[in-house]
Short mmCIF file of C-alpha atoms (C1' of nucleotides) in Angstrom, two decimals:
data_model
loop_
_atom_site.label_atom_id
_atom_site.label_comp_id
_atom_site.label_asym_id
_atom_site.label_seq_id
_atom_site.Cartn_x
_atom_site.Cartn_y
_atom_site.Cartn_z
CA MET G 1 0.00 0.00 0.00
CA LYS G 2 1.79 3.10 -1.14
CA LEU G 3 0.48 6.61 -1.04
CA ASP G 4 1.14 9.25 -3.66
CA ARG G 5 0.93 12.99 -3.06
CA TYR G 6 -2.83 13.03 -3.69
CA ASP G 7 -3.48 10.38 -1.06
CA LYS G 8 -1.26 12.13 1.45
CA HIS G 9 -2.93 15.44 0.76
CA ILE G 10 -6.35 13.83 1.23
CA LEU G 11 -5.29 12.30 4.54
CA GLU G 12 -3.80 15.56 5.80
CA ILE G 13 -6.99 17.44 5.06
CA ILE G 14 -9.59 14.95 6.26
CA GLN G 15 -7.69 14.36 9.50
CA GLN G 16 -8.51 17.96 10.34
CA ARG G 17 -11.90 18.20 8.63
CA GLY G 18 -13.66 14.90 8.63
CA LYS G 19 -16.94 16.08 7.20
CA LEU G 20 -15.65 18.01 4.21
CA SER G 21 -17.79 17.23 1.16
CA ASN G 22 -16.15 15.28 -1.60
CA GLN G 23 -16.42 18.24 -3.94
CA GLU G 24 -14.64 20.56 -1.52
CA LEU G 25 -11.98 17.93 -0.84
CA ALA G 26 -11.48 17.40 -4.56
CA GLU G 27 -11.05 21.12 -5.08
CA ALA G 28 -8.59 21.34 -2.18
CA ILE G 29 -6.30 18.72 -3.68
CA ASN G 30 -6.75 19.88 -7.29
CA LEU G 31 -8.50 16.83 -8.60
CA SER G 32 -11.98 16.29 -9.95
CA PRO G 33 -14.61 14.75 -7.65
CA SER G 34 -14.65 11.27 -9.22
CA PRO G 35 -11.06 10.19 -8.68
CA CYS G 36 -11.03 11.99 -5.35
CA LEU G 37 -13.96 9.94 -4.10
CA ARG G 38 -12.43 6.77 -5.49
CA ARG G 39 -9.25 7.44 -3.56
CA VAL G 40 -11.11 8.08 -0.32
CA LYS G 41 -13.10 4.86 -0.72
CA GLN G 42 -9.89 2.96 -1.35
CA LEU G 43 -8.29 4.45 1.74
CA GLU G 44 -11.36 3.40 3.73
CA GLU G 45 -11.33 -0.14 2.37
CA SER G 46 -7.62 -0.51 2.99
CA GLY G 47 -8.23 0.28 6.65
CA LEU G 48 -5.91 3.24 6.59
CA ILE G 49 -8.93 5.38 7.33
CA GLU G 50 -10.31 3.85 10.52
CA GLY G 51 -13.37 6.04 10.74
CA TYR G 52 -14.91 9.42 11.24
CA VAL G 53 -15.69 10.86 14.66
CA THR G 54 -17.08 14.02 16.17
CA ILE G 55 -15.02 15.94 18.71
CA LEU G 56 -17.05 17.50 21.52
CA ASN G 57 -16.11 20.31 23.88
CA ALA G 58 -15.48 18.66 27.25
CA ARG G 59 -15.84 21.87 29.24
CA LYS G 60 -19.24 22.62 27.70
CA LEU G 61 -20.32 19.11 28.63
CA GLY G 62 -19.41 19.89 32.23
CA LEU G 63 -16.33 17.66 32.13
CA THR G 64 -13.66 19.89 33.63
CA LEU G 65 -11.26 17.44 35.23
CA ILE G 66 -8.83 15.40 33.15
CA CYS G 67 -6.42 13.09 34.90
CA PHE G 68 -3.62 10.77 33.87
CA MET G 69 -3.37 7.83 36.24
CA GLN G 70 -0.44 5.47 36.52
CA ILE G 71 -1.54 2.07 37.70
CA SER G 72 0.68 -0.63 39.18
CA MET G 73 -0.38 -4.25 39.39
CA ASP G 74 0.60 -6.70 42.11
CA LYS G 75 1.27 -9.62 39.79
CA HIS G 76 2.18 -9.55 36.12
CA THR G 77 0.08 -12.50 35.04
CA PRO G 78 -1.98 -12.51 31.84
CA ASP G 79 -5.30 -13.04 33.64
CA ARG G 80 -4.60 -10.13 36.03
CA PHE G 81 -4.08 -7.92 33.02
CA SER G 82 -7.04 -9.12 30.97
CA HIS G 83 -9.34 -8.84 33.98
CA PHE G 84 -8.17 -5.29 34.59
CA GLU G 85 -8.70 -4.34 30.96
CA ALA G 86 -12.16 -5.85 30.88
CA LYS G 87 -13.21 -3.98 34.01
CA ILE G 88 -11.74 -0.69 32.82
CA ALA G 89 -13.62 -1.01 29.53
CA GLU G 90 -16.89 -0.70 31.47
CA PHE G 91 -16.08 2.81 32.68
CA SER G 92 -16.95 5.55 30.20
CA GLU G 93 -14.79 8.09 32.03
CA VAL G 94 -11.72 6.19 30.84
CA LEU G 95 -10.78 7.61 27.43
CA GLU G 96 -7.49 5.77 27.09
CA CYS G 97 -5.82 2.77 28.67
CA HIS G 98 -2.26 1.99 27.69
CA LEU G 99 -0.04 -0.85 28.81
CA VAL G 100 3.32 0.86 29.16
CA THR G 101 6.96 0.18 29.90
CA GLY G 102 8.68 1.87 32.82
CA GLN G 103 9.57 1.03 36.38
CA SER G 104 6.80 3.01 38.02
CA ALA G 105 3.63 1.67 36.43
CA ASP G 106 2.02 -0.94 34.26
CA TYR G 107 -0.92 1.01 32.91
CA LEU G 108 -1.43 4.64 32.00
CA LEU G 109 -5.04 5.81 32.03
CA LYS G 110 -6.56 9.02 30.71
CA VAL G 111 -9.70 9.78 32.67
CA ILE G 112 -12.23 12.59 32.34
CA VAL G 113 -14.80 13.52 34.99
CA LYS G 114 -17.00 16.40 36.05
CA ASP G 115 -15.17 17.41 39.20
CA MET G 116 -13.07 16.21 42.11
CA ASP G 117 -16.06 14.52 43.74
CA ASP G 118 -16.62 12.39 40.67
CA PHE G 119 -12.93 11.67 40.53
CA GLN G 120 -13.00 10.42 44.08
CA GLN G 121 -15.97 8.21 43.23
CA PHE G 122 -14.12 6.82 40.26
CA LEU G 123 -10.95 6.18 42.22
CA LEU G 124 -12.55 4.63 45.29
CA ASN G 125 -15.58 2.84 43.87
CA LYS G 126 -14.40 1.79 40.43
CA LEU G 127 -10.64 1.70 40.05
CA THR G 128 -9.13 0.51 43.33
CA PRO G 129 -11.68 -2.32 43.82
CA ILE G 130 -10.29 -4.03 40.72
CA GLU G 131 -8.28 -7.06 41.74
CA GLY G 132 -4.56 -6.68 41.47
CA VAL G 133 -4.39 -2.89 41.50
CA SER G 134 -1.56 -2.22 43.95
CA GLY G 135 -0.65 1.38 43.25
CA VAL G 136 -2.21 4.49 41.75
CA HIS G 137 -0.55 7.79 41.00
CA SER G 138 -2.67 10.64 39.61
CA SER G 139 -1.57 13.68 37.59
CA PHE G 140 -4.21 16.31 36.95
CA VAL G 141 -4.21 18.27 33.72
CA LEU G 142 -3.98 22.02 34.21
CA LYS G 143 -4.07 22.85 30.52
CA SER G 144 -3.48 21.12 27.19
CA PRO G 145 -1.75 23.39 24.70
CA ILE G 146 -1.69 20.55 22.17
CA ASN G 147 -4.40 17.96 21.76
CA THR G 148 -4.85 16.51 18.32
CA THR G 149 -5.91 13.25 16.70
CA ALA G 150 -4.02 14.07 13.50
CA LEU G 151 -1.07 11.78 12.84
CA PRO G 152 2.02 13.01 11.04
CA ILE G 153 2.05 12.01 7.37
CA SER G 154 5.57 11.34 6.09
CA ASN G 155 6.66 13.12 2.90
CA MET M 1 -27.41 25.38 27.34
CA LYS M 2 -29.36 22.33 28.31
CA LEU M 3 -29.59 19.10 26.41
CA ASP M 4 -32.69 16.96 26.15
CA ARG M 5 -32.70 13.27 25.36
CA TYR M 6 -32.61 13.92 21.59
CA ASP M 7 -29.51 16.07 21.87
CA LYS M 8 -27.76 13.55 24.07
CA HIS M 9 -28.68 10.74 21.73
CA ILE M 10 -27.34 12.73 18.78
CA LEU M 11 -24.07 13.41 20.59
CA GLU M 12 -23.65 9.79 21.62
CA ILE M 13 -24.09 8.61 18.06
CA ILE M 14 -22.03 11.19 16.18
CA GLN M 15 -19.14 10.85 18.62
CA GLN M 16 -18.77 7.32 17.27
CA ARG M 17 -19.84 7.93 13.68
CA GLY M 18 -18.97 11.44 12.59
CA LYS M 19 -19.98 11.08 8.97
CA LEU M 20 -23.42 9.56 9.45
CA SER M 21 -25.87 11.20 7.05
CA ASN M 22 -28.53 13.40 8.58
CA GLN M 23 -31.22 11.02 7.38
CA GLU M 24 -29.61 8.04 9.07
CA LEU M 25 -29.00 10.04 12.23
CA ALA M 26 -32.61 11.19 12.25
CA GLU M 27 -33.80 7.63 11.90
CA ALA M 28 -31.48 6.47 14.68
CA ILE M 29 -32.92 8.96 17.16
CA ASN M 30 -36.51 8.59 15.97
CA LEU M 31 -36.98 12.08 14.64
CA SER M 32 -37.57 13.40 11.13
CA PRO M 33 -34.59 14.85 9.24
CA SER M 34 -35.56 18.52 9.58
CA PRO M 35 -35.51 18.90 13.36
CA CYS M 36 -32.56 16.53 13.57
CA LEU M 37 -30.48 18.72 11.30
CA ARG M 38 -31.58 21.83 13.17
CA ARG M 39 -30.39 20.32 16.44
CA VAL M 40 -27.03 19.34 15.00
CA LYS M 41 -26.54 22.87 13.60
CA GLN M 42 -27.42 24.32 16.97
CA LEU M 43 -24.96 22.04 18.72
CA GLU M 44 -22.31 23.16 16.24
CA GLU M 45 -23.04 26.84 16.73
CA SER M 46 -23.06 26.50 20.49
CA GLY M 47 -19.51 25.14 20.30
CA LEU M 48 -20.48 21.91 21.99
CA ILE M 49 -19.56 20.16 18.76
CA GLU M 50 -15.97 21.25 18.19
CA GLY M 51 -15.58 19.57 14.84
CA TYR M 52 -15.36 16.44 12.78
CA VAL M 53 -12.13 14.54 12.25
CA THR M 54 -10.93 11.40 10.53
CA ILE M 55 -9.11 8.73 12.53
CA LEU M 56 -6.28 7.03 10.68
CA ASN M 57 -4.59 3.72 11.41
CA ALA M 58 -1.19 4.59 12.84
CA ARG M 59 0.31 1.17 12.18
CA LYS M 60 -0.70 1.27 8.52
CA LEU M 61 0.95 4.67 8.26
CA GLY M 62 4.16 3.09 9.54
CA LEU M 63 3.85 4.77 12.92
CA THR M 64 4.48 1.90 15.31
CA LEU M 65 6.00 3.61 18.34
CA ILE M 66 3.87 5.60 20.77
CA CYS M 67 5.52 7.11 23.82
CA PHE M 68 4.39 9.11 26.81
CA MET M 69 7.11 11.50 27.95
CA GLN M 70 7.24 13.25 31.29
CA ILE M 71 9.14 16.52 31.03
CA SER M 72 10.61 18.50 33.92
CA MET M 73 11.56 22.16 33.58
CA ASP M 74 14.43 23.85 35.40
CA LYS M 75 12.52 27.01 36.27
CA HIS M 76 8.79 27.50 36.60
CA THR M 77 8.58 30.90 34.94
CA PRO M 78 5.83 31.83 32.47
CA ASP M 79 8.25 32.51 29.62
CA ARG M 80 9.99 29.15 30.07
CA PHE M 81 6.63 27.48 29.74
CA SER M 82 5.35 29.50 26.80
CA HIS M 83 8.63 29.01 24.93
CA PHE M 84 8.46 25.28 25.50
CA GLU M 85 4.87 25.12 24.30
CA ALA M 86 5.65 27.15 21.20
CA LYS M 87 8.58 24.89 20.28
CA ILE M 88 6.63 21.72 20.92
CA ALA M 89 3.83 22.94 18.68
CA GLU M 90 6.23 22.79 15.72
CA PHE M 91 6.71 19.03 16.03
CA SER M 92 4.02 16.99 14.31
CA GLU M 93 5.02 13.83 16.20
CA VAL M 94 3.60 15.41 19.37
CA LEU M 95 -0.08 14.52 19.51
CA GLU M 96 -0.72 15.84 23.00
CA CYS M 97 1.00 18.19 25.41
CA HIS M 98 -0.46 18.58 28.88
CA LEU M 99 0.70 20.76 31.73
CA VAL M 100 0.16 18.51 34.73
CA THR M 101 0.36 18.44 38.49
CA GLY M 102 2.62 15.98 40.26
CA GLN M 103 6.04 16.00 41.82
CA SER M 104 7.83 14.22 39.00
CA ALA M 105 7.04 16.32 35.93
CA ASP M 106 5.63 19.54 34.54
CA TYR M 107 4.53 18.33 31.11
CA LEU M 108 3.17 15.07 29.82
CA LEU M 109 3.63 14.50 26.09
CA LYS M 110 2.13 11.88 23.82
CA VAL M 111 4.46 11.27 20.92
CA ILE M 112 4.16 9.01 17.88
CA VAL M 113 7.03 8.03 15.60
CA LYS M 114 8.00 5.37 13.07
CA ASP M 115 10.58 3.52 15.13
CA MET M 116 13.21 3.80 17.83
CA ASP M 117 15.59 5.59 15.47
CA ASP M 118 13.04 8.33 14.87
CA PHE M 119 12.36 8.46 18.57
CA GLN M 120 16.03 9.03 19.26
CA GLN M 121 16.09 11.81 16.67
CA PHE M 122 13.09 13.42 18.29
CA LEU M 123 14.54 13.17 21.77
CA LEU M 124 18.06 14.36 20.98
CA ASN M 125 17.49 16.84 18.15
CA LYS M 126 14.12 18.31 18.99
CA LEU M 127 13.08 17.87 22.60
CA THR M 128 16.19 18.16 24.78
CA PRO M 129 17.57 21.22 22.90
CA ILE M 130 14.57 23.24 24.11
CA GLU M 131 15.70 25.69 26.78
CA GLY M 132 14.72 24.77 30.29
CA VAL M 133 14.12 21.05 29.74
CA SER M 134 15.88 19.50 32.71
CA GLY M 135 14.47 16.00 32.82
CA VAL M 136 12.79 13.50 30.52
CA HIS M 137 11.22 10.18 31.38
CA SER M 138 9.82 8.01 28.61
CA SER M 139 7.18 5.28 28.81
CA PHE M 140 6.61 3.26 25.66
CA VAL M 141 3.17 1.98 24.79
CA LEU M 142 3.00 -1.79 24.41
CA LYS M 143 -0.72 -1.88 23.63
CA SER M 144 -3.79 0.31 24.02
CA PRO M 145 -6.88 -1.70 24.91
CA ILE M 146 -8.88 1.53 25.14
CA ASN M 147 -8.38 4.54 22.93
CA THR M 148 -11.42 6.67 22.26
CA THR M 149 -12.29 10.29 21.60
CA ALA M 150 -15.86 9.81 22.82
CA LEU M 151 -16.67 11.68 26.01
CA PRO M 152 -19.17 10.33 28.53
CA ILE M 153 -22.58 12.01 28.20
CA SER M 154 -24.36 12.35 31.53
CA ASN M 155 -27.92 11.06 31.80
"C1'" DA V 1 8.84 4.06 -28.75
"C1'" DC V 2 5.10 1.15 -27.89
"C1'" DA V 3 1.88 -1.64 -25.64
"C1'" DA V 4 -0.37 -2.55 -21.35
"C1'" DT V 5 -2.17 -0.74 -17.32
"C1'" DA V 6 -3.98 2.53 -14.40
"C1'" DT V 7 -6.04 6.99 -13.61
"C1'" DT V 8 -8.61 10.92 -14.79
"C1'" DG V 9 -12.67 13.86 -15.98
"C1'" DC V 10 -17.25 14.08 -17.80
"C1'" DT V 11 -22.01 12.96 -17.41
"C1'" DA V 12 -26.38 11.79 -15.59
"C1'" DA V 13 -29.28 9.42 -12.36
"C1'" DG V 14 -30.23 8.90 -7.79
"C1'" DA V 15 -29.85 10.43 -3.11
"C1'" DT V 16 -29.18 13.99 0.31
"C1'" DT V 17 -29.22 18.48 2.32
"C1'" DT V 18 -31.57 22.31 3.74
"C1'" DA V 19 -34.80 26.26 4.19
"C1'" DC V 20 -39.66 27.35 4.55
"C1'" DC V 21 -44.19 26.96 6.47
"C1'" DA V 22 -48.26 25.08 8.45
"C1'" DT V 23 -49.27 22.09 12.31
"C1'" DA V 24 -48.56 20.04 16.75
"C1'" DA V 25 -46.60 20.02 21.26
"C1'" DT V 26 -44.91 22.23 25.29
"C1'" DG V 27 -44.74 25.45 28.90
"C1'" DT V 28 -46.47 29.61 31.55
"C1'" DG V 29 -49.26 32.71 34.15
"C1'" DA V 30 -53.75 33.99 35.69
"C1'" DT K 1 -57.49 24.35 34.55
"C1'" DC K 2 -57.60 27.11 30.61
"C1'" DA K 3 -56.02 30.38 27.29
"C1'" DC K 4 -52.10 32.08 25.33
"C1'" DA K 5 -47.34 32.46 23.94
"C1'" DT K 6 -43.47 30.02 22.72
"C1'" DT K 7 -41.06 26.37 20.82
"C1'" DA K 8 -40.40 22.26 18.17
"C1'" DT K 9 -41.92 19.10 14.60
"C1'" DG K 10 -42.79 17.06 9.93
"C1'" DG K 11 -43.72 17.57 5.11
"C1'" DT K 12 -42.28 19.69 0.85
"C1'" DA K 13 -39.45 21.22 -2.86
"C1'" DA K 14 -35.36 23.29 -4.75
"C1'" DA K 15 -30.61 23.12 -4.74
"C1'" DT K 16 -26.71 20.52 -4.00
"C1'" DC K 17 -24.03 16.46 -3.64
"C1'" DT K 18 -22.82 11.61 -4.35
"C1'" DT K 19 -21.62 8.09 -7.20
"C1'" DA K 20 -21.14 4.69 -11.00
"C1'" DG K 21 -20.14 4.07 -15.94
"C1'" DC K 22 -17.37 5.24 -19.79
"C1'" DA K 23 -14.34 7.45 -23.05
"C1'" DA K 24 -10.03 9.92 -23.02
"C1'" DT K 25 -5.68 10.79 -20.99
"C1'" DA K 26 -1.61 9.81 -18.44
"C1'" DT K 27 1.68 6.56 -16.55
"C1'" DT K 28 4.56 2.54 -16.40
"C1'" DG K 29 7.58 -1.09 -17.91
"C1'" DT K 30 10.01 -3.32 -21.58
#
DNA sequence: ACAATATTGCTAAGATTTACCATAATGTGA
DNA sequence: TCACATTATGGTAAATCTTAGCAATATTGT
């Protein structure tokens, strides 16, 4: 699967503007609508385009507290990990869960909640009751000068 | 700005499927296309909908290495911070940059690169040369069982 | 240079978006 | 509770967009 300059240009644009009409996209990359649409469909079928999503404003939804949580597990057995991941998947306040390298933690979680009360609820009633969770360190986000879903496209 | 069940239903659906046609969305929430479109437009104008983006497959783009980096600064002065943020904004491999609380770091970065060579380039040629960067700790992502942009919508 | 292959741009049919308006539903104050 | 004001809905139609087929053009490899 190799991408020419048209494909790369398409990807760069639609990463930022997912709902651009095909005509506008075609114009932006200097191609007529037909081949432009064909290329997009191909990129979708290849799986390179995973999907289209809508980004909401967290603050306007009342979600003002974002927290990165480093989780340590007591034992590093496969069933400990899969059980943790299954439990975590039930909580909609968890936006990301990454298994990471590093001495201090096994998992890194990105969590979003309304306020500190909700955070406490999440921590005490949802996270720490999960079997095997032996340590939790929380870092609260003060501001996020960069926050994008757009991946770098190589030249 | 208060949301009724239609609005919440719209938001829940379009967070997952950003390019759903208005007709399909209307059908999904049991409303005719006209009022459905009006609601979406209103949500856009209110700023609650920030925008629509396309999610690409990082692996298929050759981007196989994701890393969370904790950055410490030597001095906590406003110009140190703003200079760091301005420099970081120039690097497309930085997907997120958060100013965070916690004893161990000032910034948390989410970085994506092709491989360890590119990571080394980023670390040595781009990140550490920034004035004021006094410490860097890197955690590599092994897998990400959860990775969503969809925010929880309260009932 | 030439043949084979792939890609483009045009066209037209079908589908969708979108504004308008009459009707229905909701909420408010007496 | 009722009348009234306000708001939201659903149908309609025009404009726009999507999308597949096809002839023409461009690209690639030998």
